[in-house]
Each structure stands twice: as C-alpha cells, then as structure tokens.
Coordinates of C-alpha atoms in Angstrom, one line a residue:
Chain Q
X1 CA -13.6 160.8 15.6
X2 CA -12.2 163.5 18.4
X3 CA -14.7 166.1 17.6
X4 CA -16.7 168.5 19.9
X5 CA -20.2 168.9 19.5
X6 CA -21.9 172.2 19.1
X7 CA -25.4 173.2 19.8
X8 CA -26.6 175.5 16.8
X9 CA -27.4 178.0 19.6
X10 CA -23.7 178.1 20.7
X11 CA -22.7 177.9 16.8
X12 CA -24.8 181.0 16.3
X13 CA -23.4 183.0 19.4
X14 CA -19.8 181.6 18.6
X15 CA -20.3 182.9 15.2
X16 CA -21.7 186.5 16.5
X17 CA -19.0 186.4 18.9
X18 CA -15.9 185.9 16.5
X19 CA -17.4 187.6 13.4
X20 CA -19.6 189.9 14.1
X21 CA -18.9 191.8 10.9
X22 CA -19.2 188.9 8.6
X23 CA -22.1 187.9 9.9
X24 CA -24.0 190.8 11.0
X25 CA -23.4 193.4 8.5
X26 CA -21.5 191.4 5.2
X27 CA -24.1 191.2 2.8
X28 CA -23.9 187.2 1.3
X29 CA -22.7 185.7 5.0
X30 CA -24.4 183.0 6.7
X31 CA -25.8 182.0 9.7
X32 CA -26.6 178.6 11.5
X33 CA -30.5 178.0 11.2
X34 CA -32.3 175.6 13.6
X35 CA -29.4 173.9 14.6
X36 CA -28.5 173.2 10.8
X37 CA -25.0 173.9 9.1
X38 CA -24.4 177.3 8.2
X39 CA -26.1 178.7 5.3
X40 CA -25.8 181.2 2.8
X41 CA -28.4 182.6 0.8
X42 CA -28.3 182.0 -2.9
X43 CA -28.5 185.4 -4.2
X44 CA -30.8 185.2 -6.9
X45 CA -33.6 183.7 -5.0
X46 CA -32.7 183.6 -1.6
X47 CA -32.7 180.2 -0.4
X48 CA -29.9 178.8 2.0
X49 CA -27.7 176.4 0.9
X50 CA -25.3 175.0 3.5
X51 CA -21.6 176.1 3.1
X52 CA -19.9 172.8 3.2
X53 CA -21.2 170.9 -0.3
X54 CA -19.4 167.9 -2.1
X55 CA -17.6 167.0 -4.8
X56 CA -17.3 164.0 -6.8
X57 CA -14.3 164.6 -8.7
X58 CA -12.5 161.3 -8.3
X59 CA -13.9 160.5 -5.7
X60 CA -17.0 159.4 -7.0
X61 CA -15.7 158.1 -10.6
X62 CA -16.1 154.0 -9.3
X63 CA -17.8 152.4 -12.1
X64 CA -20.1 149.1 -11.0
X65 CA -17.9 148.1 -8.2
X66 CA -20.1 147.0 -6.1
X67 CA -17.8 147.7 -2.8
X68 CA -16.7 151.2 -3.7
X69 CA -20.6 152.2 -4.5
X70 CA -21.5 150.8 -0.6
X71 CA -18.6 152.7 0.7
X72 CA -19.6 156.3 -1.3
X73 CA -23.3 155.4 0.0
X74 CA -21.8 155.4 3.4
X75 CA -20.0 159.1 2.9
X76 CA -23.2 160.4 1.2
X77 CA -25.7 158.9 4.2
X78 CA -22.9 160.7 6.5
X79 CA -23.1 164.0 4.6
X80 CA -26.9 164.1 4.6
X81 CA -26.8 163.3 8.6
X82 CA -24.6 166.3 9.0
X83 CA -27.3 168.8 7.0
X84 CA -25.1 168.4 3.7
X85 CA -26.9 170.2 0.8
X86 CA -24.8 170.6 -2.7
X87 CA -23.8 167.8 -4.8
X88 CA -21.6 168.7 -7.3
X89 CA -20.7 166.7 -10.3
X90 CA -20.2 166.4 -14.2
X91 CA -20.4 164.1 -17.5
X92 CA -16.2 164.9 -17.4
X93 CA -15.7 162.8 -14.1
X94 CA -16.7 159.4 -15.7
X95 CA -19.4 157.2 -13.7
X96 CA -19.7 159.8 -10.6
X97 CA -23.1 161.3 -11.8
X98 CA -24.2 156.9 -12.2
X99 CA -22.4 156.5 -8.9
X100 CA -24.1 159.4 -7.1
X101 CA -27.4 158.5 -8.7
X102 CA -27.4 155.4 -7.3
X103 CA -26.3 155.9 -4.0
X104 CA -29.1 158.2 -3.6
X105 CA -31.5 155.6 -4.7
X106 CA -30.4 153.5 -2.1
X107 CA -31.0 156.5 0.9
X108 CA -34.3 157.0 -0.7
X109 CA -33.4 160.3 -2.1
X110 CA -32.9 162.0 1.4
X111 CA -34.1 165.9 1.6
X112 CA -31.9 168.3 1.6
X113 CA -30.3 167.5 -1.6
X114 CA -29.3 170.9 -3.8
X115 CA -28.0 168.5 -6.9
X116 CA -25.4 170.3 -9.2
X117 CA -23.8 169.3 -12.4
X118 CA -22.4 170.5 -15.8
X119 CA -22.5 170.5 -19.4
X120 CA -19.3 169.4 -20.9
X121 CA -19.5 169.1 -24.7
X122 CA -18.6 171.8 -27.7
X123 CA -21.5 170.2 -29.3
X124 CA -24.9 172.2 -28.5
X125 CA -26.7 169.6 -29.4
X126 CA -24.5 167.1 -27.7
X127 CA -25.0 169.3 -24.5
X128 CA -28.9 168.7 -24.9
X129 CA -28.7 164.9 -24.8
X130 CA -25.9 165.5 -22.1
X131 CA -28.4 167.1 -19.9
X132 CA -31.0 164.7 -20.3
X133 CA -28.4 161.9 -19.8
X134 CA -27.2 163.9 -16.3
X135 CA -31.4 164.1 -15.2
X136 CA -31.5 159.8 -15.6
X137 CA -28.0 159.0 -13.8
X138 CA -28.9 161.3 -11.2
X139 CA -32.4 160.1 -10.8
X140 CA -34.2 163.4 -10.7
X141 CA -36.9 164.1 -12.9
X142 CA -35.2 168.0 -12.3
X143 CA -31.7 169.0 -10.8
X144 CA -30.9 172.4 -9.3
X145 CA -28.2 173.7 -10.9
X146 CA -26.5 173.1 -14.3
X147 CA -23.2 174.6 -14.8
X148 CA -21.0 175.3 -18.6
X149 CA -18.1 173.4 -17.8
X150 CA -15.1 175.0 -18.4
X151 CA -16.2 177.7 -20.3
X152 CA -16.7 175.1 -23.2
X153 CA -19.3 176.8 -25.7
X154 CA -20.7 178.6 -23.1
X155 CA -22.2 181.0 -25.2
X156 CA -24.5 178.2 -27.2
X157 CA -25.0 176.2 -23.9
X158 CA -25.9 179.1 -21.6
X159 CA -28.7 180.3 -24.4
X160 CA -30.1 176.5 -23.8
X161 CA -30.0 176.4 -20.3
X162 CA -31.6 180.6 -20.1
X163 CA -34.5 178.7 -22.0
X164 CA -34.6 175.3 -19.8
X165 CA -34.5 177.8 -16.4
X166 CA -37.3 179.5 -18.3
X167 CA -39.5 176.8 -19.0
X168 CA -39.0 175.5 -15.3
X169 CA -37.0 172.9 -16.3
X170 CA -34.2 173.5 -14.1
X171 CA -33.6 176.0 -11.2
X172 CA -30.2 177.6 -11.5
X173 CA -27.9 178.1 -14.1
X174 CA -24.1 179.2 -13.6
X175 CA -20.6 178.7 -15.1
X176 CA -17.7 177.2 -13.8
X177 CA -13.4 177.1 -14.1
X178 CA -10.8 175.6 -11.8
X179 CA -7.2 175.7 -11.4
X180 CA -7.3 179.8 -11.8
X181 CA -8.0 179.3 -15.9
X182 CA -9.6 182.1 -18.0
X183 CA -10.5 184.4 -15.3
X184 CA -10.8 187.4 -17.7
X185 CA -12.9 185.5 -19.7
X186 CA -15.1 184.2 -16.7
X187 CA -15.1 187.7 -15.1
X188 CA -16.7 189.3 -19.1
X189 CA -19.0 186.0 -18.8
X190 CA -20.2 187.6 -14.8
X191 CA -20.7 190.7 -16.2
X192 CA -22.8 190.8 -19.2
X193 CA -25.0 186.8 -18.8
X194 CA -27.5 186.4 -16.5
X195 CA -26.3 183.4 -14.1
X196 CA -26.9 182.7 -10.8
X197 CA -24.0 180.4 -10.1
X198 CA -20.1 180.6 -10.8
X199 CA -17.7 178.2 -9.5
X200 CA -14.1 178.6 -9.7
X201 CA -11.1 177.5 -7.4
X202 CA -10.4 179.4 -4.2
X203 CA -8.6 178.2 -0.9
X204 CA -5.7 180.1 1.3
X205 CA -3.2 179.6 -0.8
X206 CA -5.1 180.0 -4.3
X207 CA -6.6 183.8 -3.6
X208 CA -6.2 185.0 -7.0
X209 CA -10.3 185.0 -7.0
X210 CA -10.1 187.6 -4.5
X211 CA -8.8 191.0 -6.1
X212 CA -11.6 190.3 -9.6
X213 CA -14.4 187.3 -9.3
X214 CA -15.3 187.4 -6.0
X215 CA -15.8 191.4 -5.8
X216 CA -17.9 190.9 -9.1
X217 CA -19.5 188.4 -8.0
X218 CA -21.1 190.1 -4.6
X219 CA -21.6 193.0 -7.2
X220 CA -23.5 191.3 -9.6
X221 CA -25.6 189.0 -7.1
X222 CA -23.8 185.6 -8.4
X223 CA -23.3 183.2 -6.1
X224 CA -19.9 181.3 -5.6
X225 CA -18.7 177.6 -5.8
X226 CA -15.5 177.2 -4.2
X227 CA -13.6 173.9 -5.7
X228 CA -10.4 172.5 -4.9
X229 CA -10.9 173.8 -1.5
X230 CA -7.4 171.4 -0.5
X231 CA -5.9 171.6 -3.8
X232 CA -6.8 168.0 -4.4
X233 CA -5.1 167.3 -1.6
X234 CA -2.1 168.4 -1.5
X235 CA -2.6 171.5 0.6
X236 CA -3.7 169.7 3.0
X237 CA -1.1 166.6 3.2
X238 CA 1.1 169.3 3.0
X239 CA -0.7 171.3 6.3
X240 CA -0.8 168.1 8.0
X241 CA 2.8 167.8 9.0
X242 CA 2.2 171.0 11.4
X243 CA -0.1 171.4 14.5
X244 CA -2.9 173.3 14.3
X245 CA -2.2 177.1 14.9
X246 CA -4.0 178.1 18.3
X247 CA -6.2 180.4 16.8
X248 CA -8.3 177.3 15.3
X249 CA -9.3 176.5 18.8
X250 CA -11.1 180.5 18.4
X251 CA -13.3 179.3 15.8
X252 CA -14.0 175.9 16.6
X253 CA -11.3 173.5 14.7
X254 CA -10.2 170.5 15.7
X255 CA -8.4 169.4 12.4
X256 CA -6.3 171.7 9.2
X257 CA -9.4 170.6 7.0
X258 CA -11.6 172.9 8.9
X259 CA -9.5 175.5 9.1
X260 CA -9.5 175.4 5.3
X261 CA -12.7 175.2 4.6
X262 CA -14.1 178.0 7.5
X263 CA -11.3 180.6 5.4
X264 CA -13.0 179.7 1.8
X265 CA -16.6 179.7 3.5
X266 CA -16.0 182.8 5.7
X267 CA -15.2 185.0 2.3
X268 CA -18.9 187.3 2.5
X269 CA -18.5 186.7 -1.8
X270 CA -18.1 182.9 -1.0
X271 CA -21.7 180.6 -1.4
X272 CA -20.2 177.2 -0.7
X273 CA -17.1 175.0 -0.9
X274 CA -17.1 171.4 -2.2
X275 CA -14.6 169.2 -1.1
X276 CA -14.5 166.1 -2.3
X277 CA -13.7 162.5 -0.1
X278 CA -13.9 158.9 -0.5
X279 CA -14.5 158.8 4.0
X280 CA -16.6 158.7 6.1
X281 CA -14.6 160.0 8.4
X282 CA -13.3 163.0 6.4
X283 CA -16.3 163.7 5.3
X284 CA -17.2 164.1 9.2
X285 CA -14.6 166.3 9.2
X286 CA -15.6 168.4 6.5
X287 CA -19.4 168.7 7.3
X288 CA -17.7 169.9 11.1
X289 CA -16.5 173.0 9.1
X290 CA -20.2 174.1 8.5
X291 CA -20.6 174.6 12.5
X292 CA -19.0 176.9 15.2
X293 CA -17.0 179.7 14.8
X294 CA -16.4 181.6 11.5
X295 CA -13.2 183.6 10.9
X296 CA -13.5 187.4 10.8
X297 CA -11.4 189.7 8.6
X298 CA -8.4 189.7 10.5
X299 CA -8.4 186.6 12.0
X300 CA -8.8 185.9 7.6
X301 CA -5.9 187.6 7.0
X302 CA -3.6 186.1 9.7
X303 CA -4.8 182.4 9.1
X304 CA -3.2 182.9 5.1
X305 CA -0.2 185.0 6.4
X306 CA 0.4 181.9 8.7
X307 CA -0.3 179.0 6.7
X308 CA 1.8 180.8 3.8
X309 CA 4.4 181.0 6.4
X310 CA 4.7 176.9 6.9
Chain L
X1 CA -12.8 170.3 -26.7
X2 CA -10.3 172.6 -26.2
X3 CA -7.3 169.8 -25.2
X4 CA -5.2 172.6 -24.3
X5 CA -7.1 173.5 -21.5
X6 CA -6.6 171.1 -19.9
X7 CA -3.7 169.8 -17.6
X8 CA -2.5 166.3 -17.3
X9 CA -4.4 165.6 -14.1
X10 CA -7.6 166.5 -15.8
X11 CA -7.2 163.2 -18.0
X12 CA -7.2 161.0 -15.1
X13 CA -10.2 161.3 -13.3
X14 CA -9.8 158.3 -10.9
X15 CA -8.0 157.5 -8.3
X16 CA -5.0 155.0 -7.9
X17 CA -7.3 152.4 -5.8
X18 CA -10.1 152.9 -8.4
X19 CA -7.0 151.8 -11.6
X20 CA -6.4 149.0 -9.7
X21 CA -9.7 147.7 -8.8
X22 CA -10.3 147.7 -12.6
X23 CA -7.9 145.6 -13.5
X24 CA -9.5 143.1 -10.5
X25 CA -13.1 143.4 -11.7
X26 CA -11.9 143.2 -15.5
X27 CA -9.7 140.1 -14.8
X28 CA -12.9 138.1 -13.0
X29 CA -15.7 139.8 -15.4
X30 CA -13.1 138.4 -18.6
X31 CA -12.1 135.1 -17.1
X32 CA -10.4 132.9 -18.4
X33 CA -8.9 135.9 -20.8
X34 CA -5.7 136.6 -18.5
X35 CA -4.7 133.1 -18.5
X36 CA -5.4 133.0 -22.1
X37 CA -3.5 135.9 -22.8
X38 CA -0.5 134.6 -21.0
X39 CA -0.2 131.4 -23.0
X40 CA -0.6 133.3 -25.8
X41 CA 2.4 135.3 -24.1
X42 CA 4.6 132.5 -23.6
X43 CA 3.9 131.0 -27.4
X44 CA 5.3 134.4 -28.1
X45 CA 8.4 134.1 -26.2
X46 CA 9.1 130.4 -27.2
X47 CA 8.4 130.9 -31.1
X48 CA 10.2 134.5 -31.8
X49 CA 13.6 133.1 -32.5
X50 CA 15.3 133.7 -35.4
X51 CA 15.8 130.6 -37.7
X52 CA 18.5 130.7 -40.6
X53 CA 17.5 134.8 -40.9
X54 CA 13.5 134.4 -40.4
X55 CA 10.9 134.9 -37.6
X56 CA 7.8 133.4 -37.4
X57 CA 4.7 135.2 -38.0
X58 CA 2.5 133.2 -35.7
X59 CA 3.8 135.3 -32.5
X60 CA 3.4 138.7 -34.0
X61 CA -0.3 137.8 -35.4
X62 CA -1.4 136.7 -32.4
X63 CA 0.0 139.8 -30.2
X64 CA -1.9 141.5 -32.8
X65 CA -4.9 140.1 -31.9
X66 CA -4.1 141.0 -27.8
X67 CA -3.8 144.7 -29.2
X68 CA -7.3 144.2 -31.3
X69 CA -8.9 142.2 -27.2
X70 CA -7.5 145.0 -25.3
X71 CA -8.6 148.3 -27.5
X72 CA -12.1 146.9 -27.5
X73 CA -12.5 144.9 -24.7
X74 CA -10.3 146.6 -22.3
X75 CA -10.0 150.0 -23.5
X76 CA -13.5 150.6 -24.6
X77 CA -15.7 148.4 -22.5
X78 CA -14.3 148.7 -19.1
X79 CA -11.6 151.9 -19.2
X80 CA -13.5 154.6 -21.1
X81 CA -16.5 154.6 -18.2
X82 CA -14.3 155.7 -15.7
X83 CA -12.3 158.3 -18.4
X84 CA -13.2 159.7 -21.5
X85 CA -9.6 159.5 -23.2
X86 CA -10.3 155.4 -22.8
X87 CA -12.1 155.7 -26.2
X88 CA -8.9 157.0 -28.1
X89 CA -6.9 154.8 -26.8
X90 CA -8.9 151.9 -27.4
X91 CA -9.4 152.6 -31.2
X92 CA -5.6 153.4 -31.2
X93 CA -5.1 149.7 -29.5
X94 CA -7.6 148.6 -32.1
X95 CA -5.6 150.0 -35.1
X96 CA -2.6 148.8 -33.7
X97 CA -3.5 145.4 -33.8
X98 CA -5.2 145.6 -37.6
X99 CA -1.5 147.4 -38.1
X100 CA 0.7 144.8 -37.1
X101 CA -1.6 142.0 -39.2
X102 CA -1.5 144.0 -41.7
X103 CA 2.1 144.9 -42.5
X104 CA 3.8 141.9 -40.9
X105 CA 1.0 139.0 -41.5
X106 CA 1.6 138.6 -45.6
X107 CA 5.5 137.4 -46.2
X108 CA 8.3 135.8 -43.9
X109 CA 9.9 138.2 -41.6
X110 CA 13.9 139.0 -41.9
X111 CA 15.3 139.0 -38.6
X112 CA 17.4 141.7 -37.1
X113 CA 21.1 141.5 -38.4
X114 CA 23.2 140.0 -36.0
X115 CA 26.1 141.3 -34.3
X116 CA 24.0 144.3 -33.8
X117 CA 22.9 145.3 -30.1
X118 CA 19.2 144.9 -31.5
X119 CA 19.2 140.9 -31.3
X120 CA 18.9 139.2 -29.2
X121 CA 19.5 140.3 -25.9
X122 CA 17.6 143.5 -24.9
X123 CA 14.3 141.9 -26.9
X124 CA 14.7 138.8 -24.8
X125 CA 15.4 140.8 -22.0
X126 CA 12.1 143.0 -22.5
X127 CA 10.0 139.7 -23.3
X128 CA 10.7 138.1 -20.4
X129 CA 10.2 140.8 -18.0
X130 CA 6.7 141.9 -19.7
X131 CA 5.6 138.1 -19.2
X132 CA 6.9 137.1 -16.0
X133 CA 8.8 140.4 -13.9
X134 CA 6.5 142.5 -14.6
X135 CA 2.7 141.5 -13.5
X136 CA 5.1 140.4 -10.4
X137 CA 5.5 144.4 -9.5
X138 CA 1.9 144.3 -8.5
X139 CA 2.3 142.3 -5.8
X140 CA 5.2 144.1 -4.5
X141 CA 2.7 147.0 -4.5
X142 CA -0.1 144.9 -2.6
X143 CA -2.1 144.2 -5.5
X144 CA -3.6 141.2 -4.9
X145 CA -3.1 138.2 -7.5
X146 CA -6.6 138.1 -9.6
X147 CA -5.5 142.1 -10.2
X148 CA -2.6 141.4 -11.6
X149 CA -2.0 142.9 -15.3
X150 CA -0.5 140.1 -17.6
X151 CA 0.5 139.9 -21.4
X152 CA -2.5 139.9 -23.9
X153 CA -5.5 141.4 -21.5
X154 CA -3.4 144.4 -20.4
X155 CA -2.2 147.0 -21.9
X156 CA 1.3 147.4 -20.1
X157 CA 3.1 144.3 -20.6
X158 CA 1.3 143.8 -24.0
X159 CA 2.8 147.2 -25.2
X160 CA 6.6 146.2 -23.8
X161 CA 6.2 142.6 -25.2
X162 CA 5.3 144.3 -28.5
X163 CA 8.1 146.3 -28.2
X164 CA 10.8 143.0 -27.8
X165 CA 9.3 141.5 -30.3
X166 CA 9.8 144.4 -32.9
X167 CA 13.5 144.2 -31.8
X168 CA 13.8 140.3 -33.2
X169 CA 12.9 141.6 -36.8
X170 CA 14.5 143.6 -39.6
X171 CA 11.3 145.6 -41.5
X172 CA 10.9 148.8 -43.5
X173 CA 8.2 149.6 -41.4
X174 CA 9.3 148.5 -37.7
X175 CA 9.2 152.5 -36.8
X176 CA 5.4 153.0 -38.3
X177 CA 4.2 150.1 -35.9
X178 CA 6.4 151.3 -32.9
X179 CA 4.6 154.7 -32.5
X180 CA 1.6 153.7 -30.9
X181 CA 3.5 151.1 -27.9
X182 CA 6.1 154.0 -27.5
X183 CA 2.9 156.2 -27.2
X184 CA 1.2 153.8 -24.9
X185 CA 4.6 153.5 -22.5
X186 CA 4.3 157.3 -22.1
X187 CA 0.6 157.1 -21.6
X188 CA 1.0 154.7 -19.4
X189 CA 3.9 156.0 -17.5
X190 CA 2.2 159.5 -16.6
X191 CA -0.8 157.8 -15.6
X192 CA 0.9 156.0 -12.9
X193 CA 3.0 159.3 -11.9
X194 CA -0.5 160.9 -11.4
X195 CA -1.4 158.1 -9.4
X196 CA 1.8 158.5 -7.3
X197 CA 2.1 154.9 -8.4
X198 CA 6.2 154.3 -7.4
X199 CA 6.7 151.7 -10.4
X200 CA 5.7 154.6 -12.7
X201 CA 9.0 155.3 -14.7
X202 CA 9.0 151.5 -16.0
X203 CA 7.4 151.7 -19.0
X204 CA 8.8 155.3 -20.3
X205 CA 12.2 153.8 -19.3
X206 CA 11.3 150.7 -21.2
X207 CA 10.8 153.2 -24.8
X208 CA 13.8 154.6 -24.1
X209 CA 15.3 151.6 -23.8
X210 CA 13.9 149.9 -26.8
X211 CA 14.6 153.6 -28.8
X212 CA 18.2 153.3 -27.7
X213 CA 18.7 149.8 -28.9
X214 CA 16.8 150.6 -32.1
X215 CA 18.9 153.0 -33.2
X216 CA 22.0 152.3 -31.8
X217 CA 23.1 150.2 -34.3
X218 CA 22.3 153.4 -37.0
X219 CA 25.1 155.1 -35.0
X220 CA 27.5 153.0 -35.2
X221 CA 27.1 152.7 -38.7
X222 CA 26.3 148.8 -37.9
X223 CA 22.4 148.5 -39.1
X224 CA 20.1 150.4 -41.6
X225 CA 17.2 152.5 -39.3
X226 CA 14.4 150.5 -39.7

C-alpha cells in the first residue's frame, strides 16, 4: 500500500495546524496520544476510544469457513496493529459475533479491544439469553457496550441493561438506528434515558444527523457511533471514479476512504465511525484515517459542497 | 420484529462471495446429496410424461421429498446461521414438500389438456433448463464445479423444476402448491439482485413465465384455471 507514514508528533501538530478549532476549543474532539490513533473521549466517563472502529455487518457474517475466518483474522490482527479500538456487531448479522469471537481467540484477545454489540429481540426475556449468548461468542466474560438495536423494545431492554451497567455487568449502554430511520423517536430516546452511547448513520452525503442528533447529542453528553460511513459501499465506488480533490493532500489523505472517514470523525458531536471490510488492505486504509490531519469547519463544509458536486 | 422497518438489504446480511461459498461447503459437508439429488432430477424428467391422460406420481413424491432435504437440511442447518429469515424459509420448504405428498401422493394425476400452451413444451422447457442449463450459469459466473447448485439439494432449480412439473398436470389444487416456488423465485431473485449477482432476473422471469403459461389457456377460453 502507497501510504505515508506519520509520526504522532507530526499527526498532533498537523492536527493543531489544520484545525485548531476542532481540536483546541470543540468540546468532544480528539487528539493523537502517544503516537496512537486519534481519540475521542467517551463522554460519560472519559476514556478515549480511537475514531476509526469496525463493523462487522457482512463482512464478518462467514459461518465455519475455515478460509474466510483466517482471512477476517488477518483484517482484525491488522486493525489492532494500527491502535483499532471498537468492535461493533450484533445477533442480526448472523455468525459475525462467532466469527469475531473466534478470531480474537486466535490473537490472544489483543488489548485495546472496546467490544460493542446489540440486543435485537422484542422478547425481553429473549434479549436476556441474547446477551448472555453475545458474552460466549464473543469470548469475554464482560463486553463494553450493548446497544437496543433498532429501537426494538427499547424501552424493556434499556431497563435490563440500566440494571446490568448497575450491577457492573457491563460498561456502557446506548441505542442505535441506521439508514436515517426514526430519528424523532431516537432524538425523545436522547433526551429523557440515560445512555451513554447512540449510533446512527452519518457520512457526507447522509448529514441529516447534523441539524437534531448530533447537537443533542454533545448536549446531552452521549457519545456517537457513526455507521454506514461509505454507505455500504456505494459512496465510495461511486467517489472512486474521480481523483482525490487537492485539499486531501491538507489533511493527510492518500485515498477517498479517508477523506470520508476524517469528515464523519472530524464532526466535534462525532465519537467514532465504523466501517466495515473483508481487507487487509482497506482496512489499512481505513485505520490511516485515524492519523494526520483533521478537517476544520470550512475545510468541512467545502469537502461536502465538493463531493456533492461529483 | 417490526418487518417493516426494515429494507430489503437488511435481510441479506452476507455477501455475494459468502452465498456462494455456502453452496461449496454445503455441497462437500452433504456429499453424495447433490449427485443424489440430480438422479433423482433426471428420474423426474424421464418419468413426468403424460400416458393415455395420467402422470406418474413417483416424480412429484420424490421432488417432494427434495423440498422436505432442502427446508431442513439446507435451509435450516446451513442457511439460517448466516441469516435469520433462513428459518422461515426452511419451514416454508418443509411444508412445501409435506404439501405436494399430501395433495398429489393419494390418486392418479390427470394430465394438463392438450392442445393447451400448458403441455408440453414450456414444462419441458423449464425441466430441462433447472436440471442441466441452469447449475451451468455458475460456471459462467466463476463458480467453481463442487459449488454448483443442482436439482434436489438446492433450492433454485428445485423450485423451477417444481414449477415444470406442475405444468404436466391438470389439479384443483395446482395454484395452492404453486405459491410457495413462485414465492421462492421472487425470494430468490432479489437475493441475487442484492448480491449484484447478473443472473438475478432468472428465476422471477421463470414465475412469470410459468404464471403466463398457467393461465393463458384461461384466456383463451381453452382450459379451466387450475
């Protein structure tokens, strides 16, 4: 791969350099600690999470076979080499919690993992054995984050998680949509439960996230998932027919995936994104994102009025 | 669940390499099914001729049991992991099967009238190419020859055999055990279109086809709708 490396010292100046405001006075921005990826702050506690995570949407979903669990071991070794932090799955996407479980097994569990999955079910007591299910594919005795799925009886499954997050069982408890779904529903969720987490979809050409959730959620101290940072790939098959604009070079981009992902991350409202790959190589890529340069408002508002303009 | 919700995409949560490697690891972990399954196809083809007005049970009975194989096998056992609406279809595979042994396994079956565009032609026609044309359109798209999807262990060609065969025979209830192939070549047809798949509009042309020649007849005032 054609990529330049960058020293977290130069990330950090870069960073100062082309956003000063996002980084410097933004509440919720990151910065590039000890020549890690850049990391936000998880509101409610405080702890950094790098800004590039992964999904396993897809990706992930390759039952027993053999080859395809040694090549998904491969992108996760490769994610964890580049700092990677969030794992993001659910009981919706088939065998990807099995698949992820056991490809951490075979790297020995590496540190660093922030492991994140869901509770799809409109059964509460389904949820329960859904949760316990998610804790044995994953192989942790504990995972980070659980999420309502969907909205799906959030009400009855939030009430379980509160307790679990009480009783130490888990860490972080949040919500999540996609494809711009029930946002009035999501923002009355944001408002009145106590979360820490909401994940919805947001990339440059989905913003609607930016005139309700994402003020809300810098108001109300809930941090962001960003999914479907490429629109499941379209966006950026569809990106990949144009050279790169020359203000990518400003922030550090060799390729259109980091542009993407530096606009999603580079939202002061925005936690993490988590795109999802079946390579090594894009996954390189990806975790690339999480250094150099970070767009500042304007640059943020040009990069959408141009890529709205291909 | 709240179906509605959710879009088409959100049903297929794999991707088109990870469809196709089933069908490679299902056809080794079930071997010799396939090859079973195809000799059960080609009994099929060679014993669903009409003889002074009757068909033969024995082909319909034993794509019946395919349907019963697949739904449980197929469907349930190896699909469903990788995507929760492989349950459904698998009972709906399963009941298709008890279906067809059911209402067709207990008298003679009348053959479709002749002189009507239902026999024999187009349910040749569709026989032939879910046994032999077909499984072929995998190679075309690189698929290598152990992933091929053949009468009786996959769901495709089963569903479009199924289909020719219903064409050979005259019953009152032809259109109670068409629903669920017709179903399965929509099913079946979106999934690949997902999958931007290009032999995806084959089987939802195939229903259309077989809809066409079913009723047909009814328009020309030339066969009872059956």
């Amino acid at each position: 791969m054609n990529r330049s490396c960058v020293s977290s010292r130069r990330a950090f100046l870069a960073a100062l350099a082309v956003a000063p405001l996002s980084f410097v006075t933004l509440p919720g921005n990151g910065r590039a600690v000890d020549g890690r990826p850049l990391a936000k702050p998880i509101p409610s506690t405080g702890e950094l999470l790098p800004v590039v995570g992964m999904g396993t949407w897809i990706t992930f979903n390759v039952g027993d076979d053999p080859t395809a669990r040694d090549a998904r071991t491969d992108v996760l070794r490769a994610f964890f080499a580049a700092g990677g932090g969030m794992i993001d799955s659910s009981p919706m996407y088939g065998t990807a919690e099995a698949v992820v479980g056991s490809c951490l097994a075979r790297l020995d569990h590496p540190k660093g993992l922030f492991s994140a999955t869901k509770v799809w079910t409109s059964s509460t007591a389904e949820g329960l054995e859904q949760i316990a299910a998610s804790e044995r594919l994953w192989g942790l005795q504990r995972l980070d984050l659980f999420q309502v799925h969907n909205l799906l009886n959030w009400r009855s499954h939030l009430e379980t998680l509160s307790a679990m997050k009480a009783d130490g069982k888990l860490r972080y408890i949040g919500i999540t949509t996609s494809h711009g779904r029930r946002h009035a529903e999501l923002a009355q969720i944001m408002e009145t439960q106590p979360i820490d987490f909401v994940q919805l979809t947001y990339n440059i050409a989905d913003r609607e996230a930016e005139a309700r959730l994402l003020p809300l959620a810098a108001e109300r101290g809930i941090a962001v998932i960003a999914n479907r940072p490429f629109q499941g790939g379209s966006l950026i098959d569809r990106l990949q027919r144009y050279p790169l604009p020359g203000w990518a070079r400003e922030i550090d981009c060799t390729d259109w995936s980091q542009v993407l992902l530096k606009f999603i991350v580079s939202h002061p409202a925005v936690t993490c994104a988590i795109p999802a790959t079946s390579r090594v190589d894009h996954m390189e890529e990806n975790m690339a994102a999480a250094r150099g340069g970070v767009p500042d408002a304007a640059l943020r508002r040009r990069m959408a009025a141009d890529v709205a303009a291909l | 669940m709240d179906l509605l919700s959710y879009s088409l995409v959100d049903l297929i949560p794999f991707s088109r390499e990870t469809y196709f490697r089933l069908f490679e690891r299902y056809n080794v972990g079930v071997w010799p099914a396939p090859i079973i399954g195809l000799a059960i196809g080609l009994t099929a083809l060679f014993t669903a001729r009409r003889v002074e007005g009757k068909v033969l049970r024995a082909p319909f009975l034993l794509t019946a049991a395919c349907w019963v194989w697949i739904g449980w096998v197929f469907q349930i056992h190896w699909h469903a992991p990788l995507s929760w609406p492989g349950t459904y279809f698998g009972i709906g595979f399963v009941l298709q099967g008890a279906l067809m042994g059911v209402v067709l396994g207990w008298r003679p079956l009348a053959g479709a009238p002749e002189g009507t565009h239902r026999d024999p032609g187009p349910a040749l026609w569709i026989l032939v190419f879910a046994l032999a044309l077909q499984p072929l359109l995998g190679l075309v798209s690189g698929r290598p020859w152990y992933g091929l999807e053949v009468f009786g262990s996959a769901p495709d060609p089963t569903a479009l055999a199924t289909l020719g065969l219903l064409l050979m025979i005259r019953h009152p209830l032809r259109w109670l055990l068409s629903i669920i192939p017709l179903a399965w070549c929509l099913i079946s047809g979106a999934t690949l279109w997902v999958l931007s798949v290009p032999t995806w509009p084959i089987m939802p042309l195939a229903a259309a086809l077989y809809l066409g020649v079913a009723v047909w007849p009814r328009v020309l005032g030339r066969g009872e709708l059956e």
